[in-house]
Coordinates of C-alpha atoms and ligand atoms in Angstrom, one line a residue:
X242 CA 16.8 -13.3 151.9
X243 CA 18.4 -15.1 148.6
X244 CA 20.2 -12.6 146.3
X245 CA 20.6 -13.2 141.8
X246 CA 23.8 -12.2 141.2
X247 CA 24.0 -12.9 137.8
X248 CA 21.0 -11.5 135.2
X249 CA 23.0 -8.2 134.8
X250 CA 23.7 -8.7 131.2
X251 CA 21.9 -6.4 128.6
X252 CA 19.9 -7.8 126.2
X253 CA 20.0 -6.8 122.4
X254 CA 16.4 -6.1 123.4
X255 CA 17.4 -3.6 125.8
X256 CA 20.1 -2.2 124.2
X257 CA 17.6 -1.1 121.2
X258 CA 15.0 0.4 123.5
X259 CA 18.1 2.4 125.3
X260 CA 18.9 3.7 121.7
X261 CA 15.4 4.6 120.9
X262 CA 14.8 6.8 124.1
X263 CA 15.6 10.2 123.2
X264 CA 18.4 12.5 124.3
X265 CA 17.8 16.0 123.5
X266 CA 15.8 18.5 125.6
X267 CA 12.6 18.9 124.3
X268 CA 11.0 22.8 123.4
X269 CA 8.9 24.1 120.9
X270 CA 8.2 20.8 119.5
X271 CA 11.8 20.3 118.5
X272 CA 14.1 17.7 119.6
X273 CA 17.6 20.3 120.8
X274 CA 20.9 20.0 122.3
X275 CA 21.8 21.8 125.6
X276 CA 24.5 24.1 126.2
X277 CA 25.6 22.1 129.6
X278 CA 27.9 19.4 129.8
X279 CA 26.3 16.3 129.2
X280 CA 24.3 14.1 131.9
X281 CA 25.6 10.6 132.4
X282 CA 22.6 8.3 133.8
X283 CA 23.3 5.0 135.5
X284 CA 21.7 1.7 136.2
X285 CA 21.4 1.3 140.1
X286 CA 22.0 -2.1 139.9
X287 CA 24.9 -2.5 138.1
X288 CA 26.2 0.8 138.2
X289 CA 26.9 0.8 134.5
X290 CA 26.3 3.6 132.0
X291 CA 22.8 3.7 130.1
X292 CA 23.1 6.6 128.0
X293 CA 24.4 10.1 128.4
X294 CA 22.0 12.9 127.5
X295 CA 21.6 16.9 127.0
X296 CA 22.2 19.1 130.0
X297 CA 19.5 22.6 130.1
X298 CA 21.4 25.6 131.1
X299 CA 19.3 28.5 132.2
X300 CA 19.1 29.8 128.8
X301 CA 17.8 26.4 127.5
X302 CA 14.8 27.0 130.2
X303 CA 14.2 30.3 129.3
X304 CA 13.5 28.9 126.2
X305 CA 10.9 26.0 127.4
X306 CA 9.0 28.9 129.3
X307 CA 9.1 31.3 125.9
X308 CA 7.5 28.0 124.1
X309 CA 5.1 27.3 126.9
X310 CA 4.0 31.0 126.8
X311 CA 3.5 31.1 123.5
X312 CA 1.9 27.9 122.8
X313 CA -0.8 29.2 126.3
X314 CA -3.5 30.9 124.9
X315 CA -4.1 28.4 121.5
X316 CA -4.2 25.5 124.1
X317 CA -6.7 27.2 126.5
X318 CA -9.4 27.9 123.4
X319 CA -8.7 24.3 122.1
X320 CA -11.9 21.9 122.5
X321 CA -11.9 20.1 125.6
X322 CA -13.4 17.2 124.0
X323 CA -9.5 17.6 121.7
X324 CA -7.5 17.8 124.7
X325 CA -9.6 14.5 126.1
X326 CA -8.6 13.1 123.3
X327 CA -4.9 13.3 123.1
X328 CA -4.9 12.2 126.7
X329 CA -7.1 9.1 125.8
X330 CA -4.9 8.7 122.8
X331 CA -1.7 8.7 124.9
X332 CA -3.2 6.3 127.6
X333 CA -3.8 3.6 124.2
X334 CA -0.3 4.2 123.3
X335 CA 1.2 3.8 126.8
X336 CA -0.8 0.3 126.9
X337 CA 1.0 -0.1 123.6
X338 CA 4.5 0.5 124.7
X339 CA 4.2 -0.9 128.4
X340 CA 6.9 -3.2 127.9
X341 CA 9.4 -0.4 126.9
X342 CA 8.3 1.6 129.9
X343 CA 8.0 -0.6 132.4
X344 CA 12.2 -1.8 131.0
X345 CA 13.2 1.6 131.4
X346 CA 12.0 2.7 134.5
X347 CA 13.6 -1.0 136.1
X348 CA 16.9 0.2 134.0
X349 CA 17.8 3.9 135.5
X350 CA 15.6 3.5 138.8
X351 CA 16.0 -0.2 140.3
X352 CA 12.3 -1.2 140.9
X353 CA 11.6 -4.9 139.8
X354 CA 10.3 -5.1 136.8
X355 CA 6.9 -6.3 138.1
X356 CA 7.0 -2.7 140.0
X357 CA 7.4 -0.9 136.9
X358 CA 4.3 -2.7 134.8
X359 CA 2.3 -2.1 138.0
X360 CA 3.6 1.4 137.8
X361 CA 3.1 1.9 134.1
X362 CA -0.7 0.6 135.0
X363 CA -0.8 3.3 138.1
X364 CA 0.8 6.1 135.5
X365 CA -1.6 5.2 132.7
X366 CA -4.7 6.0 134.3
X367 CA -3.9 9.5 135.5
X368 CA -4.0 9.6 131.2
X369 CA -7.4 8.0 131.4
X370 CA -8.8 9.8 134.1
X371 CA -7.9 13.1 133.3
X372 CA -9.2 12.4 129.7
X373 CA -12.5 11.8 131.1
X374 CA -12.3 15.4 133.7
X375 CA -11.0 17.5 130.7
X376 CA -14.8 17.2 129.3
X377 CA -16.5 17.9 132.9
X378 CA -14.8 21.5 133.9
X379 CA -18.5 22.9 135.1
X380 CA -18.9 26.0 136.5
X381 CA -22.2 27.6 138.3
X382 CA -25.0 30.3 137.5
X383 CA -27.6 31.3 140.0
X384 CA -29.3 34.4 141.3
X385 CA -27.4 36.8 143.6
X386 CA -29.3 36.6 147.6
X387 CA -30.5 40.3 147.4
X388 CA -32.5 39.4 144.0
X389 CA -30.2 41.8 141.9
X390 CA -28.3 40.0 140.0
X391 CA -27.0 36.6 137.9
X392 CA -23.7 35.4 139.4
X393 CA -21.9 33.2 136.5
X394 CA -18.8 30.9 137.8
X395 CA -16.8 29.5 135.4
X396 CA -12.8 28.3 135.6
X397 CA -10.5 29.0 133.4
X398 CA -6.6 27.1 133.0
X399 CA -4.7 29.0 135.5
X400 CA -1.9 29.1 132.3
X401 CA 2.2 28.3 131.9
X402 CA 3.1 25.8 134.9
X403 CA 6.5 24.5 136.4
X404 CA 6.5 20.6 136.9
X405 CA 9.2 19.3 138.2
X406 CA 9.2 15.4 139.3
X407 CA 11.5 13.3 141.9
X408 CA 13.4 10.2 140.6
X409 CA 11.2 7.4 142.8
X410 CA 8.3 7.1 140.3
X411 CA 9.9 8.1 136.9
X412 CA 6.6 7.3 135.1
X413 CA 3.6 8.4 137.4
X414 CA 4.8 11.6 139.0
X415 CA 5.0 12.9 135.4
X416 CA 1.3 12.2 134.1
X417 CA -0.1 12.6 137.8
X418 CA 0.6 16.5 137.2
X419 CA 0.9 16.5 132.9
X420 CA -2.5 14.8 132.1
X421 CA -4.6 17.2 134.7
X422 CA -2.8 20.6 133.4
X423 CA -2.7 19.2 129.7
X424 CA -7.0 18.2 130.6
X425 CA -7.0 21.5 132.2
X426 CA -5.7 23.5 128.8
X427 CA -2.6 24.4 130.7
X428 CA 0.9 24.6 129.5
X429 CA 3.9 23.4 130.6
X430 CA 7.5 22.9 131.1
X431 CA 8.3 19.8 133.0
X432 CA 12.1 18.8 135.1
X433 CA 12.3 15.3 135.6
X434 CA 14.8 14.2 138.6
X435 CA 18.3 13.8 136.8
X436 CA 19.0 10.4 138.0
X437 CA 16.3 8.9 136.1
X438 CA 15.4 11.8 133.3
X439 CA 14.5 8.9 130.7
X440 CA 11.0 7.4 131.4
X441 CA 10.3 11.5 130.7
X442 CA 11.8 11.7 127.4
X443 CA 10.3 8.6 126.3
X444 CA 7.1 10.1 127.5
X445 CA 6.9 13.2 125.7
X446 CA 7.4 11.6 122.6
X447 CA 4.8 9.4 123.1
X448 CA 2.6 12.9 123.7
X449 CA 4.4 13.8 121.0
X450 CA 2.8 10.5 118.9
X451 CA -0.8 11.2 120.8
X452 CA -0.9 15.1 118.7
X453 CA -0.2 17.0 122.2
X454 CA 1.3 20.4 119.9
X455 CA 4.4 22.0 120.0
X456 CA 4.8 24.3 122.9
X457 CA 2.2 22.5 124.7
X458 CA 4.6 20.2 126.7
X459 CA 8.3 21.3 127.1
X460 CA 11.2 19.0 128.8
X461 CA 14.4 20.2 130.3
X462 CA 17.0 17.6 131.8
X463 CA 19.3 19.3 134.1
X464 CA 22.0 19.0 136.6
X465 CA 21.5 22.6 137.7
X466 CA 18.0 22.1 139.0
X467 CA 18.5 25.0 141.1
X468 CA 20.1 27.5 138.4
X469 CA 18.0 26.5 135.8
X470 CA 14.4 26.8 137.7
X471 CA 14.8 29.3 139.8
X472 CA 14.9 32.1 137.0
X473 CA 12.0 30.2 135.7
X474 CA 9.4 30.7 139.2
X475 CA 10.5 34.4 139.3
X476 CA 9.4 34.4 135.7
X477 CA 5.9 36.8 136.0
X478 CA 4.6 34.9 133.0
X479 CA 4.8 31.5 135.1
X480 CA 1.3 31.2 136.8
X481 CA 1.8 27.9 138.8
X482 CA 4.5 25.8 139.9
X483 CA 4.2 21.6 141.0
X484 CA 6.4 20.1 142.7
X485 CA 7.0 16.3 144.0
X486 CA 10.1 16.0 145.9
X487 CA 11.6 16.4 149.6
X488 CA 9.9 18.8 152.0
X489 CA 13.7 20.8 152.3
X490 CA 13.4 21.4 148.5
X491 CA 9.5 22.2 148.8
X492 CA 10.2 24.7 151.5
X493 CA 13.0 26.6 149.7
X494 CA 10.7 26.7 146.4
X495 CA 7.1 28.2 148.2
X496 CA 9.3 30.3 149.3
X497 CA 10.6 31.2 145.7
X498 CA 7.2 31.4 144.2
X499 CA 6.3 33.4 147.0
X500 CA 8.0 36.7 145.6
X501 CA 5.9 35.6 142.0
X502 CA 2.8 34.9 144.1
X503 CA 2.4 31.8 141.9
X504 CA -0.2 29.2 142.6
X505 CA 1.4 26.1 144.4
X506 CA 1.2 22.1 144.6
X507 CA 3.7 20.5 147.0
X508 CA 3.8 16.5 147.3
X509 CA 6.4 16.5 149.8
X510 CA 7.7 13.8 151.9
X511 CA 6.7 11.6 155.0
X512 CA 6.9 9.8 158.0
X513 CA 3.9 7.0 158.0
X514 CA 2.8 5.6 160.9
X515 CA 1.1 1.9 160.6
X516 CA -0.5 1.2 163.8
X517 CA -1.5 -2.6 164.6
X518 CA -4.0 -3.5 166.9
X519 CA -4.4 -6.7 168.7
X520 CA -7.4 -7.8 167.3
X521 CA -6.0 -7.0 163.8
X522 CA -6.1 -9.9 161.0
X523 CA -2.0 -10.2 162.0
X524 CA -1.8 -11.7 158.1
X525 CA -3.2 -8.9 156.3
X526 CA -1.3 -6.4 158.6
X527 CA 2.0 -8.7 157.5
X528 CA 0.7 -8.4 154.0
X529 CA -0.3 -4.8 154.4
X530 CA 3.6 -4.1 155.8
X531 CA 5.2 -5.7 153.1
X532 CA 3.6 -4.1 150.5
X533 CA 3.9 -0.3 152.9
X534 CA 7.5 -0.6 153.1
X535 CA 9.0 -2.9 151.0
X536 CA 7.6 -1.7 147.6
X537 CA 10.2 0.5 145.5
X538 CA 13.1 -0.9 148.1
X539 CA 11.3 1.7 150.8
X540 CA 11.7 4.4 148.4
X541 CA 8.2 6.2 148.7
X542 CA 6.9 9.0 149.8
X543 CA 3.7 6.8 151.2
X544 CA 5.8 4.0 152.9
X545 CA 5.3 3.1 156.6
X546 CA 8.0 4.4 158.1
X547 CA 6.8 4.0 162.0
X548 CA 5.6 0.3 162.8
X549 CA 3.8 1.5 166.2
X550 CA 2.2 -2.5 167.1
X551 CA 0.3 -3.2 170.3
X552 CA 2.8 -4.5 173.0
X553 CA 0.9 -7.9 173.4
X554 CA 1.5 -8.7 169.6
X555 CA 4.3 -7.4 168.8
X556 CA 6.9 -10.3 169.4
X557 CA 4.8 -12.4 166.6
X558 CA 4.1 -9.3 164.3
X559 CA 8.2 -8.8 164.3
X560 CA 8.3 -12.7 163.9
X561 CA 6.0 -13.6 160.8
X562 CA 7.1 -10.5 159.3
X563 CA 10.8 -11.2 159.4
X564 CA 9.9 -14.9 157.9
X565 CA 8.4 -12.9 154.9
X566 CA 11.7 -10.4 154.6
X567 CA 14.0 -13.3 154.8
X568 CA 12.0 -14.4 151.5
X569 CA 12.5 -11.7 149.6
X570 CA 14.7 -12.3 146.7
X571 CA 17.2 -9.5 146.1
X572 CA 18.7 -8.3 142.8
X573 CA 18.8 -6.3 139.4
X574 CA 15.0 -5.7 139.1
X575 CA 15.2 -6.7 135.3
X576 CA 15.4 -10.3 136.7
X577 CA 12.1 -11.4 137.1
X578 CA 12.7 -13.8 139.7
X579 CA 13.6 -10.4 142.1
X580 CA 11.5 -8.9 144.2
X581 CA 13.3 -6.4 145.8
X582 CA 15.7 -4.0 144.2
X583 CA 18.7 -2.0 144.9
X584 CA 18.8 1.4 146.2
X585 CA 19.0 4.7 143.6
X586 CA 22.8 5.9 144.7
X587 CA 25.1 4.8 147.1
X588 CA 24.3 7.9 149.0
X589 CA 21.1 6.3 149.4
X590 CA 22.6 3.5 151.1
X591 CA 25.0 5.4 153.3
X592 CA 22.0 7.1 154.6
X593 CA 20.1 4.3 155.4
X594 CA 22.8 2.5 157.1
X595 CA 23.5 5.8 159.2
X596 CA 20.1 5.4 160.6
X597 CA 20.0 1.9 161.4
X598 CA 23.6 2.1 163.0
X599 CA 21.8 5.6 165.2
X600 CA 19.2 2.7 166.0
X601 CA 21.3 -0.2 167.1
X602 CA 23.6 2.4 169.3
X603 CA 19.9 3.7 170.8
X604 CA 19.5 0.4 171.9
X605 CA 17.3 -1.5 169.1
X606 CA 17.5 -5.1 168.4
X607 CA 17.7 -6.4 164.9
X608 CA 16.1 -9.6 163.5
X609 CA 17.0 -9.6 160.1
X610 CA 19.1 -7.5 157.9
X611 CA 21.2 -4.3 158.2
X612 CA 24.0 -4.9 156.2
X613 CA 25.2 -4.2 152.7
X614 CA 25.6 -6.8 149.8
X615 CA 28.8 -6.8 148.2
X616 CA 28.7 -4.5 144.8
X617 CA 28.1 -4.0 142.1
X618 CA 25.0 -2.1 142.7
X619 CA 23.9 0.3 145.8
X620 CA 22.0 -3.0 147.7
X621 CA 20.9 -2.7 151.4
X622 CA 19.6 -5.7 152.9
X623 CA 16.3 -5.9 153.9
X624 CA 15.7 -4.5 157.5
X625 CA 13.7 -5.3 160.7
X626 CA 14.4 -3.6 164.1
X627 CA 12.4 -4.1 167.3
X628 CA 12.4 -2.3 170.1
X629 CA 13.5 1.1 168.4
X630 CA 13.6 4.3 170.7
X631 CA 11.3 7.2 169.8
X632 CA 14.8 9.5 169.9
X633 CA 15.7 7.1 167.0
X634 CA 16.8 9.0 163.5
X635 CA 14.6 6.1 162.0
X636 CA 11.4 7.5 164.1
X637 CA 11.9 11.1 163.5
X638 CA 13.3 11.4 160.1
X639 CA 11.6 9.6 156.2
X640 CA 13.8 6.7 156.2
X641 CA 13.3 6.1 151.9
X642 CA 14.7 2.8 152.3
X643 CA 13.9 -0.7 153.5
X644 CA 14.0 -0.8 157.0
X645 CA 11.1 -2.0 159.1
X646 CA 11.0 0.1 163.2
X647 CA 8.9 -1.6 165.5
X648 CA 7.8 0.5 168.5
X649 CA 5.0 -0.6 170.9
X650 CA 2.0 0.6 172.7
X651 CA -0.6 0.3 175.2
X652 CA -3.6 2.1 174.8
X653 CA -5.5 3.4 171.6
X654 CA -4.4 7.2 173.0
X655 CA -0.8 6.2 173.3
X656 CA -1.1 4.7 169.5
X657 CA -3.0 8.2 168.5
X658 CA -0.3 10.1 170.4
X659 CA 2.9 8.2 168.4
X660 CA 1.5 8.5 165.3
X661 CA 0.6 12.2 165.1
X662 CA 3.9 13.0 166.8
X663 CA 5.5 14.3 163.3
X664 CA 5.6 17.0 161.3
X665 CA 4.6 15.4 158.2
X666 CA 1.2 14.2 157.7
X667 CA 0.9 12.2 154.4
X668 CA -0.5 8.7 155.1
X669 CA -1.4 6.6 157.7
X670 CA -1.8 3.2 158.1
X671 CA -4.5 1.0 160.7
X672 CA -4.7 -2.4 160.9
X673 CA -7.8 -3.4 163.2
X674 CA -11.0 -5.3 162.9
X675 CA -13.1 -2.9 165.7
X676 CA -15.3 -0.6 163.6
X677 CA -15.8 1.8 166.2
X678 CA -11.6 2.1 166.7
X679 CA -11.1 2.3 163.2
X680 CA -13.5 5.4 162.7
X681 CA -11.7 6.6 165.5
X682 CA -8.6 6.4 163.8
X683 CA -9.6 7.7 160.9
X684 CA -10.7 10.8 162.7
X685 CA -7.8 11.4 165.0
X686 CA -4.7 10.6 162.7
X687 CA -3.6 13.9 161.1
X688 CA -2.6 12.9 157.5
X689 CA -4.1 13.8 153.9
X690 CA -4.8 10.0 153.5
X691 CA -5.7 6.4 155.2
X692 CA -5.2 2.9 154.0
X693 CA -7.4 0.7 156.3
X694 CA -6.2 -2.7 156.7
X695 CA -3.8 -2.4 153.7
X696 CA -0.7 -1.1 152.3
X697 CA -2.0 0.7 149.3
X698 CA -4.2 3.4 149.0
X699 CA -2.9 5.5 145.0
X700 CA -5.6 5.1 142.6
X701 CA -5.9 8.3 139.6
X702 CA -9.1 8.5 140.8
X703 CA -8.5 9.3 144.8
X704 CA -7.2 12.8 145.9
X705 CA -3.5 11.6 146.8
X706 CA -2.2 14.7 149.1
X707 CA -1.0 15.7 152.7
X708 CA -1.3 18.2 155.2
X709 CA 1.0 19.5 157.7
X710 CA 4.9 19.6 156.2
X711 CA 3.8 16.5 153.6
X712 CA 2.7 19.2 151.3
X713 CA -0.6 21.6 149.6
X714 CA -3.0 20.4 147.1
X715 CA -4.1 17.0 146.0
X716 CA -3.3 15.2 142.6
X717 CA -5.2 12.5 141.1
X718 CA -9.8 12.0 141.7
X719 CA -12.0 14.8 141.2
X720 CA -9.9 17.8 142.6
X721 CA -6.7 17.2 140.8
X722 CA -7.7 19.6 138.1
X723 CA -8.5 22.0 140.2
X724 CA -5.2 22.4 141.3
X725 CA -4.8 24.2 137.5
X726 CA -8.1 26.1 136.8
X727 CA -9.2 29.4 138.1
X728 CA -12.1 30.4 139.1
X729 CA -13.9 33.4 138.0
X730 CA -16.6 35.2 139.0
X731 CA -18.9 37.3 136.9
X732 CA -22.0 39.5 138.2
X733 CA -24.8 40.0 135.6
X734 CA -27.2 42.9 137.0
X735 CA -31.0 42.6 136.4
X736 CA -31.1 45.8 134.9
Ligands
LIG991 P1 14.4 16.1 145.9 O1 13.6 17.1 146.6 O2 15.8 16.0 146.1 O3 14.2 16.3 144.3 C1 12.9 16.4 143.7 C2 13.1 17.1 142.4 O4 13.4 18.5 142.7 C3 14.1 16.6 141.4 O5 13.7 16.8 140.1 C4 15.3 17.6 141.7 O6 16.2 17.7 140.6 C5 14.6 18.9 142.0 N1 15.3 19.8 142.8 C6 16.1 19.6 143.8 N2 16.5 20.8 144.3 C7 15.9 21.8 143.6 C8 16.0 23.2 143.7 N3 16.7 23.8 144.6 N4 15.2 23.9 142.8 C9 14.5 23.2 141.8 N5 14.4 21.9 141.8 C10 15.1 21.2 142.6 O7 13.6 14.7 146.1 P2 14.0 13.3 145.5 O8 15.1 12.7 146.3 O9 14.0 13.3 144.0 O10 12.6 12.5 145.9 C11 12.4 11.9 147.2 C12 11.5 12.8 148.0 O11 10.3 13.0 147.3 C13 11.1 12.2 149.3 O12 11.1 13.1 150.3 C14 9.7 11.7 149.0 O13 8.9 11.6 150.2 C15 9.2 12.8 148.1 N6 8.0 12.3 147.3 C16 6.8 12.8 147.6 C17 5.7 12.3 146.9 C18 4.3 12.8 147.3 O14 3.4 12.7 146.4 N7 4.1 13.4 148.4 C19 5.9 11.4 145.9 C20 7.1 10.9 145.6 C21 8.2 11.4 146.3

């Protein structure tokens, strides 16, 4: 691994778009100050100061709910073909202004700047797709069985939702659940992670540029995320609460919006096993690897997080794979000769180095890595460990960093039986060129989604979602909107 040191340095370029990024809470339409103390957001990289922004106390919520409800019933009744064409209108402008977001989201998050076009791309057409859903909300009319009756289904927008969005993808977790409850002619109030609040606020003024009107999208940044949200889930006029962040956080809020009854989505974290088989194509699993766990430094929830490799391949798998890590160029993202960024916080780092040392005492052998850059910047050296225990912290827990566990197996049971043997069930990942095995992966691995023979499933138009502690509901394809329609049943009697 080769490291830039230098390319820290802001340019006037950067220092302009920092200036034009809003720093007010956004409610009613209006641009307004907080009544916290103020929210300082860094640059990962350098640790230096972007910009310091407004802080929502509980009352400042209150307030985004109050607009949210108000502005409900006026968004509901507006044309869907309107609401398609905001969102269409905001997707032009995001294409328009990709540079900006793709800068900002490197600045306050660390993902090369590469990363951040590819996820201003990724974000962008959750605008697009959803634009083209908002028209196609159908509903169903037939005749009752007994012969009695017209039974009429239609959907309606389930009205005001919660958002709130984790610091990983600044950009795409916002319009993955915005542009289907917007599409949907919901409301809503949306909590962007306070490490990187930002991308957010440059967002909704973009929404703001597209005609989305006032009320209709509401941002609070806060430090009390707890305080501030939980009055808003007990809030009987909040009908539906999204949230993408860890499963700890997920659990505590179902059971929040439990005592509201409020319809729930929960992208939650996980624990993603990528299996390779012998007779895989060893460079597209190496390919398929680096993309699984080194994109956003390891910081994903869909990153392979269990590399479960045949025993008779696993000595050159943990070979050509290393050669590729020790390629990787390490630095302030903004540099566009990096490929691989820091980590968000320094807690980040401590954590990742805690379960690499729980590793190496278990017994693991490391080829390449596990040690931490000299600042500034929260950097942790890319990471490959053979020979990991299954007791390891780095098998049982979501690492969310760049660290690479090879375990091995024998038979296809023993590879089904590792790789179902969490409590998450997000993604997993199969590299094999048997047809017959790979059906029978697809069938026996208990996750919401697969990549086969690749390290990247998300697409706007693909239901992303898990099952088992990975979360409820799926965002992005054809049921994303359903996650904020109702349906509704009417019975029409023949006579
Ligand atoms: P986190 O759970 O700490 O925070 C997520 C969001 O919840 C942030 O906005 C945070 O401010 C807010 N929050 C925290 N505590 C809260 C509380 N008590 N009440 C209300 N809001 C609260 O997660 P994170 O560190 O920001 O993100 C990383 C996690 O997110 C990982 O576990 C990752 O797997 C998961 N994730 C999942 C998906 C998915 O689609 N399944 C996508 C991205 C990230």
């Amino acid at each position: 691994m080769s490291a830039v040191i230098e390319g820290a340095v802001r340019s006037s370029g950067q220092v302009a778009l920092l200036a034009r990024v809003p720093d007010q809470l956004y409610i009613n339409g209006q641009w307004v100050n907080g009544t916290g103390e103020p929210i300082v957001v860094t640059d990962p990289a350098t640790g230096r100061v972007l910009k310091t922004i407004q802080n929502a106390s509980v009352a400042d919520g209150a307030r985004a709910l109050d607009a949210a409800v108000e502005a409900a019933d006026s968004w509901a009744v507006t044309p869907a073909r309107i609401r398609a064409e905001i969102l269409r209108r905001a997707f032009d402008l995001l294409q328009e202004r990709r540079d900006d977001f793709a800068t900002l989201m490197t600045l306050e998050m660390g993902k090369p700047i590469a990363e951040a076009n590819g996820e201003v791309t990724y974000g962008g057409e959750f605008l697009r797709w959803f634009s083209e859903e908002a028209v196609r909300i159908n509903g169903r009319y037939g005749a009752n069985p007994e012969g009695t009756g017209t039974m009429v289904v239609n959907h309606r927008p389930v009205g005001p939702c919660y958002l709130i969005t984790p610091w990983n993808f600044p950009l795409a977790m916002a319009t993955r659940k915005i542009a289907p409850a917007l599409a949907a002619g919901c409301t809503v109030v949306v909590k962007p992670a306070e490490l990187t609040p930002l991308t957010t606020l440059l967002f909704v003024q973009l929404l703001t540029d597209a005609g989305v009107p006032a009320g209709v999208v509401n941002v609070i940044t806060t430090t009390e995320s707890q305080a501030v949200s939980a009055p808003i889930i007990a809030d009987p006029r909040l009908r539906k609460l999204s949230f993408t962040g860890s499963t700890a956080v997920g659990r505590a809020l179902i059971a929040q919006a439990a005592q509201n009854v409020l319809r729930t989505s929960m992208e939650l974290g996980g624990n993603a096993p990528f299996v390779v088989f012998a007779d895989a194509d060893l460079g597209k699993a190496v390919n398929g690897a680096m993309l699984a766990k080194f994109r956003n430094t390891g910081q994903a929830c869909t990153a392979a997080n269990r590399f479960i490799v045949q025993a008779s391949i696993a000595e050159e798998f943990g070979r050509r794979l290393t050669e590729r890590v020790n390629a990787l160029v390490q630095g302030p993202g903004i540099d566009p000769a990096v490929n691989f960024g820091p980590l968000v916080t320094e807690t980040a780092v401590d954590n990742v180095d805690a379960l690499v040392q729980d590793a190496l005492t278990r017994g693991a052998t490391l080829l390449t890595g596990g040690t931490r850059p000299d600042g500034p910047g929260s950097f942790y050296a890319p990471t490959v460990l053979t020979g990991v225990s299954s007791d390891s912290r780095l098998v049982r827990e979501e690492i969310f960093g760049p660290v690479v566990a090879i375990t091995t197996f024998e038979t296809d049971e023993e590879a089904i039986q590792m790789a179902n043997d969490t409590e998450y069930g997000l993604i997993g990942y199969v590299f094999t060129t048997d047809i017959a095995r790979s059906h029978r992966m697809i069938d026996s691995i208990d996750t919401g989604m697969m990549g086969l023979n690749t390290g990247l499933v998300s697409n706007a138009a693909a239901p992303f979602g898990g099952v088992k502690q990975s979360g409820l509901g799926r965002e992005g394809g054809l049921e994303g909107i359903n996650e904020y329609l109702s349906t509704k049943y009417t019975l029409i009697p023949a006579s």
